[in-house]
Every structure is written in structure tokens, then in C-alpha cells.
CSV table of C-alpha atoms in Angstrom, one decimal:
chain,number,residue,atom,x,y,z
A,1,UNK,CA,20.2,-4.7,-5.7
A,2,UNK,CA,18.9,-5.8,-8.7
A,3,UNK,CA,15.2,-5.4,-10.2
A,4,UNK,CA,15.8,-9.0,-10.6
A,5,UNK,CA,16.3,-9.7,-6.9
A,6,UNK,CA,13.2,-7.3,-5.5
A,7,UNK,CA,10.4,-9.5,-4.3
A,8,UNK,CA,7.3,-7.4,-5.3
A,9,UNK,CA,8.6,-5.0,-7.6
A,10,UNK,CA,9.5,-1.0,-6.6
A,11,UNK,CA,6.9,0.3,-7.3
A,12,UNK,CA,3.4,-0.8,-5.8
A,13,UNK,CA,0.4,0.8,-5.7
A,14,UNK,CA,-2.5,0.4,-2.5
A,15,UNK,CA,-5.0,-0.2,-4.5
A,16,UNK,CA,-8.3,1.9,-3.7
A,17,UNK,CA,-11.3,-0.4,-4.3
A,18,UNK,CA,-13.9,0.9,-6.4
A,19,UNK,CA,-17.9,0.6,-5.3
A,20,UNK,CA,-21.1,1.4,-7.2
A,21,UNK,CA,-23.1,4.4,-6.7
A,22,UNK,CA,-24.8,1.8,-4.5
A,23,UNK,CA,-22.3,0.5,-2.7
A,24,UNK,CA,-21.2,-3.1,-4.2
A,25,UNK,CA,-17.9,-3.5,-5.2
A,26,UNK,CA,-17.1,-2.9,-8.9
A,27,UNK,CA,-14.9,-5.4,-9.8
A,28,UNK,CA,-14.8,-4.4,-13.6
A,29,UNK,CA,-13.7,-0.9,-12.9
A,30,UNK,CA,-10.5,-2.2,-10.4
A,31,UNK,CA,-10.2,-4.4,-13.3
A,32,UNK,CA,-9.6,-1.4,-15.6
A,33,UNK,CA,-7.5,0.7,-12.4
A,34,UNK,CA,-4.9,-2.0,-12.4
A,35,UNK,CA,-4.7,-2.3,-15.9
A,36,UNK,CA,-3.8,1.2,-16.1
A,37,UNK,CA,-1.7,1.4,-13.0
A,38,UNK,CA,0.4,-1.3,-14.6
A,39,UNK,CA,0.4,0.3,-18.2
A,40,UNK,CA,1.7,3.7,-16.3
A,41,UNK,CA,4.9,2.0,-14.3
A,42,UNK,CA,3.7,0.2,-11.4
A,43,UNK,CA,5.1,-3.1,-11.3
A,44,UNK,CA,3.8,-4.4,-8.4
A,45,UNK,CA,-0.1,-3.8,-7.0
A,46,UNK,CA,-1.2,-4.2,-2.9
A,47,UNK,CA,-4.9,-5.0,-3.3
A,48,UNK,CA,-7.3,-4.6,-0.7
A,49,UNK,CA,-5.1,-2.8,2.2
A,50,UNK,CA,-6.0,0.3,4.3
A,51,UNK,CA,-6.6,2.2,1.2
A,52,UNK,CA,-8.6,-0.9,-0.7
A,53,UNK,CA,-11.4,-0.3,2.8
A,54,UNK,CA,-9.9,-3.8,3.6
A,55,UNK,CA,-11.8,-3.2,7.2
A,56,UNK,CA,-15.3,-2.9,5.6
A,57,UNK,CA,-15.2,-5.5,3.0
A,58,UNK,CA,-16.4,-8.7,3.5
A,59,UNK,CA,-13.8,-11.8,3.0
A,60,UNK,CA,-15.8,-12.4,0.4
A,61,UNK,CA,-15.2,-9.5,-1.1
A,62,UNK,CA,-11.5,-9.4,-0.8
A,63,UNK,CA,-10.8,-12.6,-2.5
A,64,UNK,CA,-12.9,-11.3,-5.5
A,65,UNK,CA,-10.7,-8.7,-5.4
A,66,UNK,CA,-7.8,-10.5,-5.4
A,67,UNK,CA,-9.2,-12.9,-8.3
A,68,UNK,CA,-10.2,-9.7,-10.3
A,69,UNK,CA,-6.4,-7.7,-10.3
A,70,UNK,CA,-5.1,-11.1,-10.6
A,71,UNK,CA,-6.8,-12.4,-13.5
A,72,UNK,CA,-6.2,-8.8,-15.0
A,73,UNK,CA,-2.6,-8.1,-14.6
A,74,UNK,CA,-1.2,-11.3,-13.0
A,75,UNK,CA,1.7,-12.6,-14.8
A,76,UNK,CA,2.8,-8.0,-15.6
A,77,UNK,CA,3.4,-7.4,-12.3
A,78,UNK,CA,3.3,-9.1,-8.7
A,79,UNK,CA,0.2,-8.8,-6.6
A,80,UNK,CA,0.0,-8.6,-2.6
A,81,UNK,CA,-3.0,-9.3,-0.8
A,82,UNK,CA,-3.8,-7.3,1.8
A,83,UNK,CA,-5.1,-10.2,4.6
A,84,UNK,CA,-4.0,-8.8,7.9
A,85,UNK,CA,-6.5,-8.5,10.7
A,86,UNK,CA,-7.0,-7.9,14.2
A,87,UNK,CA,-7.7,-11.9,14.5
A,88,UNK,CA,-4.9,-14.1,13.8
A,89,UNK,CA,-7.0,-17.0,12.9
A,90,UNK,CA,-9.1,-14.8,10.6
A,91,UNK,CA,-5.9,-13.5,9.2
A,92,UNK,CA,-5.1,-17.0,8.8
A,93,UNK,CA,-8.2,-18.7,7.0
A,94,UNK,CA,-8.1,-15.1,4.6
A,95,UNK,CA,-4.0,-15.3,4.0
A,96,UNK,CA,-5.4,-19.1,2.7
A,97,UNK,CA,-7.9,-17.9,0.9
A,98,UNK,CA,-5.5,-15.8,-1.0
A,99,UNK,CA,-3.2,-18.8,-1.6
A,100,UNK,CA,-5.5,-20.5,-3.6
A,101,UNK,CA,-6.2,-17.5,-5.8
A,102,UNK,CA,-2.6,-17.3,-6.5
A,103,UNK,CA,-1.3,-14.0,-5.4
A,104,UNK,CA,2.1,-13.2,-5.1
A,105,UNK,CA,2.5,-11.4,-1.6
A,106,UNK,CA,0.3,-11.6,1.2
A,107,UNK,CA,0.4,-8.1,3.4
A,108,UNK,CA,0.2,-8.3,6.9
A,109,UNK,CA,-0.7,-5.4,9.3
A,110,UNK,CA,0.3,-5.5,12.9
A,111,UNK,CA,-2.7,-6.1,14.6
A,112,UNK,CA,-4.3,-3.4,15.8
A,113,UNK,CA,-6.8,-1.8,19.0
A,114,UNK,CA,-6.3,-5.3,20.9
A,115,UNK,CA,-2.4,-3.6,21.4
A,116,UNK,CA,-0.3,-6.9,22.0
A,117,UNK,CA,2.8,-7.5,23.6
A,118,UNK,CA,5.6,-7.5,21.0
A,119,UNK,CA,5.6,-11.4,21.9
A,120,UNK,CA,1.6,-11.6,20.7
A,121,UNK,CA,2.8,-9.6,17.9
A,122,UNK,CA,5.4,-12.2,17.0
A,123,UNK,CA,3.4,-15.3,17.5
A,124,UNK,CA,0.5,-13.7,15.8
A,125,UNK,CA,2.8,-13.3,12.3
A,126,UNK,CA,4.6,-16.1,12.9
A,127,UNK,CA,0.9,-17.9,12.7
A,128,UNK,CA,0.0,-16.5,9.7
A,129,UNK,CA,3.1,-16.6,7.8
A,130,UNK,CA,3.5,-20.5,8.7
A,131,UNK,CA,-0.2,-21.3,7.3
A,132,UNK,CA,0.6,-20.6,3.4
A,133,UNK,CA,3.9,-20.7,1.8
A,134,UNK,CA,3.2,-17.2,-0.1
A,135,UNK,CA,5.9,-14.6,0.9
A,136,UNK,CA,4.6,-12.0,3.5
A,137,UNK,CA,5.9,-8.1,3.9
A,138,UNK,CA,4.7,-6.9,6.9
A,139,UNK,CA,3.2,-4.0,7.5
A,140,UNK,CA,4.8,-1.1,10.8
A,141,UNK,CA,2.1,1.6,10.9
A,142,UNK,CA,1.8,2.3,14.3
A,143,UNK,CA,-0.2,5.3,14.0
A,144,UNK,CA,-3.1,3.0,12.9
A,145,UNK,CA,-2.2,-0.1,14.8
A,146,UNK,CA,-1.5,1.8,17.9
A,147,UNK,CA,1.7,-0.4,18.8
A,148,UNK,CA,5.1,-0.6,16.6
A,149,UNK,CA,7.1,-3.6,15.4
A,150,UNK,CA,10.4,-3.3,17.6
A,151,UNK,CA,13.5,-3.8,16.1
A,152,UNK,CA,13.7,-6.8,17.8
A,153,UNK,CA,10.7,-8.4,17.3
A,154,UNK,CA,11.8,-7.7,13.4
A,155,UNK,CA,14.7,-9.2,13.3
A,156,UNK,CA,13.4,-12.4,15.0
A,157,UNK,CA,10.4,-12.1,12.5
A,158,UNK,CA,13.4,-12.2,9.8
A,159,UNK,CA,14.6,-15.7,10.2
A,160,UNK,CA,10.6,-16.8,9.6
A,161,UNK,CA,11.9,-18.2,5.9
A,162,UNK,CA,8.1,-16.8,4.4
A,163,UNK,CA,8.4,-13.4,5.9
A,164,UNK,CA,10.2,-11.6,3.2
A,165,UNK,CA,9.5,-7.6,3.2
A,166,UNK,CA,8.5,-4.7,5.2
A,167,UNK,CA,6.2,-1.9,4.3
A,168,UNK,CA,7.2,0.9,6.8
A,169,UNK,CA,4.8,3.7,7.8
A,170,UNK,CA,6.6,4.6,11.0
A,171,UNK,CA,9.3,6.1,9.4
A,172,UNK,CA,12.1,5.6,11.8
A,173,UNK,CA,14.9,5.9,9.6
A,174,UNK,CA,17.5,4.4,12.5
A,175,UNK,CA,15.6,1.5,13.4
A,176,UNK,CA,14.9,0.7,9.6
A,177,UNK,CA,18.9,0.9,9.0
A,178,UNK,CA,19.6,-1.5,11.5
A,179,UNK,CA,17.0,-4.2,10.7
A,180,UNK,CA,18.3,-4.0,7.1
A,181,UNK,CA,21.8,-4.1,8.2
A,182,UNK,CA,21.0,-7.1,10.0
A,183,UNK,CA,18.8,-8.8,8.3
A,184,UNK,CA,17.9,-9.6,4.6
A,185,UNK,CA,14.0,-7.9,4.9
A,186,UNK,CA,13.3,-5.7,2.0
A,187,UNK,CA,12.2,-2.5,2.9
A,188,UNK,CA,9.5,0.0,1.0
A,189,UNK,CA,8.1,3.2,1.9
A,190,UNK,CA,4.8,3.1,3.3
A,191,UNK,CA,4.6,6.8,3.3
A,192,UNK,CA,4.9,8.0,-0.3
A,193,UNK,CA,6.7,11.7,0.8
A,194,UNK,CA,9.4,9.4,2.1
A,195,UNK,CA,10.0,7.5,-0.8
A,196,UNK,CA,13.4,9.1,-1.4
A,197,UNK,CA,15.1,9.2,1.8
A,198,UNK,CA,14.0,6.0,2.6
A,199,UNK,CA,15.4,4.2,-0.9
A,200,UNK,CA,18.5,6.4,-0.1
A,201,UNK,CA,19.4,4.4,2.9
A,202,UNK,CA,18.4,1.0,1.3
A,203,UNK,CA,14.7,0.8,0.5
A,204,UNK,CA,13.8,-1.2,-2.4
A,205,UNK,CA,10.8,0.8,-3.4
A,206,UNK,CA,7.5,2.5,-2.6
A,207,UNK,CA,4.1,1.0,-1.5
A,208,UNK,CA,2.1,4.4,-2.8
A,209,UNK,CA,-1.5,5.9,-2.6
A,210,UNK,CA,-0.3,9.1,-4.3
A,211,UNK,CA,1.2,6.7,-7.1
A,212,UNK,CA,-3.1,6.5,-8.3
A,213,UNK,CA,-3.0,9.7,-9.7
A,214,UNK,CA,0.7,10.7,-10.9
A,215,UNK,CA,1.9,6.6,-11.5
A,216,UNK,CA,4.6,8.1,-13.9
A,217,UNK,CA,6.1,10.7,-12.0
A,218,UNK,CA,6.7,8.2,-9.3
A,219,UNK,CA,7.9,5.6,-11.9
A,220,UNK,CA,10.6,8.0,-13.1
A,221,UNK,CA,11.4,9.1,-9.4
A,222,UNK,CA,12.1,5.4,-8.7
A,223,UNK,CA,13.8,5.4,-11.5
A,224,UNK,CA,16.2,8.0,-11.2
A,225,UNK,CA,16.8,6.9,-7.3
A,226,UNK,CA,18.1,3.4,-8.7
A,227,UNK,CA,20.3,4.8,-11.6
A,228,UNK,CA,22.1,7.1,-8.9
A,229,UNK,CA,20.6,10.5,-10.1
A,230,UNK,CA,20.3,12.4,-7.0
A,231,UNK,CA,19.7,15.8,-8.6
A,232,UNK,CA,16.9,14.5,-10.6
A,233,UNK,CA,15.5,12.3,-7.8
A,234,UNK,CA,14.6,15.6,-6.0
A,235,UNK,CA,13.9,17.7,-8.5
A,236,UNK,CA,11.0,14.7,-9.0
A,237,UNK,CA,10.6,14.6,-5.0
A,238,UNK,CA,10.2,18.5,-4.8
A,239,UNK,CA,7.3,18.2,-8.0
A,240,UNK,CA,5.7,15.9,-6.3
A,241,UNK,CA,5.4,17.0,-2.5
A,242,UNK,CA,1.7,19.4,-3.6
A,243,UNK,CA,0.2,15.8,-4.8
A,244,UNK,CA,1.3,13.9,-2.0
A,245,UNK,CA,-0.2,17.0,0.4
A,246,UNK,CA,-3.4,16.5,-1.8
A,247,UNK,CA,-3.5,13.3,-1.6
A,248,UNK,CA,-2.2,12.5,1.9
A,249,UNK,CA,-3.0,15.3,4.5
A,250,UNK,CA,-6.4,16.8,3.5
A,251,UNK,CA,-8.7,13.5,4.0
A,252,UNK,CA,-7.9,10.2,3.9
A,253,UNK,CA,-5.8,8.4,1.4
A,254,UNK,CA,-8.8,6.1,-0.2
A,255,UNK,CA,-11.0,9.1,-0.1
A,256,UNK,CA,-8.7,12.0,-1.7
A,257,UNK,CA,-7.6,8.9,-4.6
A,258,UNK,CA,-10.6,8.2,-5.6
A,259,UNK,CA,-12.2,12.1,-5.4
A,260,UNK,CA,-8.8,12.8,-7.9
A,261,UNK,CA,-9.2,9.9,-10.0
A,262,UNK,CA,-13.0,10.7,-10.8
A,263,UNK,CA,-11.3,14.4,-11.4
A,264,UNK,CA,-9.5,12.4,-14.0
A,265,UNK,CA,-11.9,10.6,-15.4
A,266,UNK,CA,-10.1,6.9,-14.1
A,267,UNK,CA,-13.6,6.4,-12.0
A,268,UNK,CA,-17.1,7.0,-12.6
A,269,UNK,CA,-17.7,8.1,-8.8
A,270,UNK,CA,-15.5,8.7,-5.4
A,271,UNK,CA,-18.0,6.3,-3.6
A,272,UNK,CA,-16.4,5.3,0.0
A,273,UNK,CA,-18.1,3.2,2.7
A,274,UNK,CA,-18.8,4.5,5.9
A,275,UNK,CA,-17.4,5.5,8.2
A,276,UNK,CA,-15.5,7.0,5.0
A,277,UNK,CA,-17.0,9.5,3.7
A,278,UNK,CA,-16.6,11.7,0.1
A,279,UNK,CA,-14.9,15.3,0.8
A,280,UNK,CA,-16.8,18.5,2.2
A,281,UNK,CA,-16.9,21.2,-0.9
A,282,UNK,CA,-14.1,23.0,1.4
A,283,UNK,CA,-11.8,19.8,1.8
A,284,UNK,CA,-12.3,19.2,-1.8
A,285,UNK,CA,-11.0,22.9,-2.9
A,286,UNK,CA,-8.2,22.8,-0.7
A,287,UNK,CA,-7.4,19.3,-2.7
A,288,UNK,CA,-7.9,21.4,-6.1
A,289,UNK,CA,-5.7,24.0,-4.5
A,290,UNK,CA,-2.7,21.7,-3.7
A,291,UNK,CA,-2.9,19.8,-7.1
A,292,UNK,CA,-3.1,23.3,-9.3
A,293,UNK,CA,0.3,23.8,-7.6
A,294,UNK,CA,1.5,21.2,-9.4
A,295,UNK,CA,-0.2,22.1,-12.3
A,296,UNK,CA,-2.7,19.8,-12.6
A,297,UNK,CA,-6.3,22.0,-12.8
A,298,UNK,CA,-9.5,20.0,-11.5
């Protein structure tokens, strides 16, 4: 497939969303994150998902998001709004909301702890993608959500002309080959250890949290995947499996990305809103210790 021809870019980064040491959102420092995410390779930015705290932000919040990445990368790469909820009809008057800021992608999460038939789960993003005429990827995590998307339901979701993409964090590679065998929904790994085998057997890309903190390694990997390099795809792969542990496994995603990125210097603080809370001096070294073998030193 060509770049030409993927929807959102390949590489996309869930954008963590930066607070003050007092808890308001600091829209000048996501400003900068983007800036820099873009500058390093991503071409594509998911702003206010699970990792952007979508859950404790106020809609208010979010579409100030939305306007701030937009406003400071629109036009170098394509920006999904993350505007899934539990209620279809607030998922509605938010997916809207980000139509009128002018984002590229809206991303839509399967609606979680109400655990819907997969006929609710149809009708609730057939609703949403039917209110705006921005393209939707919808979002299979049903380790969060508590339910999956069945093949079925996708592929019925497929003929929806605004429903476009999937970001899979289920990671069933069999029922991911036969929705895109059957079907012309773009596919990106929603679980950034995957990345690889999942572009192997058709993916278009990555949507990343690791991707913060190493944005160039994964450009290259994605790189390297699309050129037909297998050898230096998992020599990148196998480089990058202690970041994604760091990242991934230890606490959070939101929380580890932003405790690494002050590390860096990218953020003044790792401030997280409850219930997310910063690292324990333990889960912090066993971050350090995953990221030194990788040789990066914290």
C-alpha cells in the first residue's frame, strides 16, 4: 500500500496530556510534545485517548486539546480525536465537537463496563460514525472495554462508508487477517510490542505510547517493515522490546510516558490525575532498570 493511500499516517503517537503541578491542563506544553513528536517521525498524532486521561477530562477539555495539537501541527501530520465513550449520545455530541475543530480522524473505543451485545455495539458506532462525516478507526481493546468487536460485527461495521480504520489491542492475529481479507479497514497496532508482526500480515502502522520516548527508533522500524527489510525490522524490534517493557508493563502507559519524558527533559512534571497516580520509588527503578538496558541511563 502506498504512504499515499494510509488514512492517518503509520505512525501515530497516543498522545499523553500534560497537567500543571496543579492539575489544569497545559495546553502549551502538548503544544510543544506534538511539535516534537512530529519533528522525530510521527506522522499521524491520537490526542486525548486512554493514554491522553480521555476518562478524566472534561469535554471541555478535550476539544482544547484537539484545537491545541491541531493548531500546532495540523496540516504536518493527521490528527485523531479520541471521542469514544461509554454513552453513545455523548460520544456523539463530543465526535461533533471535534468536527468543527477540524481533526482528521475521530477514535472510537468500544464502549466499555455497560458490556453490550455485539448488536448495541454495532448500533452504538454506527450512531456515532453517521453524526459527522470525519473518518473513524475504531478502537478493539477488550481488556479495557471488557467485550471484543467480533469479526462479524467488523465486517458489517466495514460497509459504514465513514468507518475507515482499526486500532487493535486484542491482538488476535487470525481474526485481524480475515477482517482485512475481507474488508478494506486499515489495521494499526494498538499494542506497540506487536508492531511488527502485526504490519507483517498487513497492518498499516502503529498507534504507540512507547513511540513518546524513542519516536525515531519506531520511525526507522516502520520504515524498514515497509521497504521489506526483515532483518533490520527485528534487529529494531529486539532494541526496542526493554522500552516497550518500561513503558508498557511496569505502570500504566500515560504514567511511565510522562515519568520518562520528564527523565528527558520533554516535560516539566509527570503529573497524572487520579485515580492515576506518579510511580512508587520501586516502580520507578525498575523503569530505570529496563530503559538502562537499552542504554538509555535516567
Amino acid at each position: 500500500m502506498a504512504d499515499s493511500d494510509i488514512l492517518f499516517g503509520s505512525l501515530l503517537t497516543a498522545m499523553v496530556t500534560p497537567f500543571t503541578d496543579d492539575g489544569k491542563v497545559d495546553y502549551d506544553q502538548a503544544a510543544k510534545l506534538a511539535v516534537k513528536l512530529v519533528d522525530e517521525g510521527c506522522d499521524g498524532l491520537v490526542v486525548t485517548g486512554t493514554t491522553g486521561e480521555t476518562s478524566t477530562l472534561k469535554d471541555e477539555e478535550n476539544v482544547a486539546m484537539f484545537q491545541a495539537v491541531k493548531d500546532a501541527v495540523g496540516g504536518r501530520a493527521k490528527i485523531v480525536a479520541g471521542t469514544g465513550t461509554n454513552d453513545t449520545e455523548h460520544s456523539i455530541q463530543l465526535s461533533r465537537r471535534a468536527a468543527e475543530v477540524g481533526v482528521d480522524g475521530l477514535l472510537l473505543v468500544t464502549p466499555y463496563y455497560n458490556k453490550p451485545s455485539q448488536a448495541g455495539v454495532q448500533a452504538h458506532f454506527e450512531a456515532v460514525a453517521s453524526a459527522t462525516d470525519v473518518p473513524v478507526m475504531l478502537y478493539d481493546i477488550p481488556g479495557r472495554s471488557g467485550i471484543p468487536i467480533a469479526v462479524e460485527t467488523m465486517l458489517r461495521l466495514a460497509d459504514h462508508p465513514n468507518i475507515v480504520a482499526v486500532k487493535d489491542a486484542k491482538g488476535d492475529f487470525a481474526a485481524g487477517t480475515r477482517v482485512m481479507a475481507n474488508s478494506d479497514l486499515q489495521f494499526y497496532s494498538g499494542d506497540d510490542g506487536l508492531t511488527l508482526p502485526w504490519m507483517a500480515i498487513g497492518a498499516v502502522g502503529l498507534v504507540g505510547v512507547t513511540t513518546h520516548v524513542v519516536t525515531a527508533r519506531y520511525r526507522a522500524l516502520i520504515d524498514a517493515i515497509q521497504a521489506g527489510n526483515l532483518k533490520q525490522a527485528q534487529a529494531i524490534n529486539f532494541e526496542l522490546e526493554p522500552v516497550v517493557r518500561a513503558t508498557m508493563t511496569r505502570v500504566p502507559g500515560a504514567v511511565a510516558a510522562k515519568q520518562i519524558l520528564q527523565w528527558q527533559g520533554v516535560l516539566p512534571n509527570c503529573a497524572v490525575r487520579l485515580p492515576l497516580v506518579v510511580p512508587t520509588e520501586a516502580e520507578a527503578a525498575q523503569i530505570r532498570a529496563d530503559l538502562a538496558e537499552a542504554g538509555m541511563e535516567y
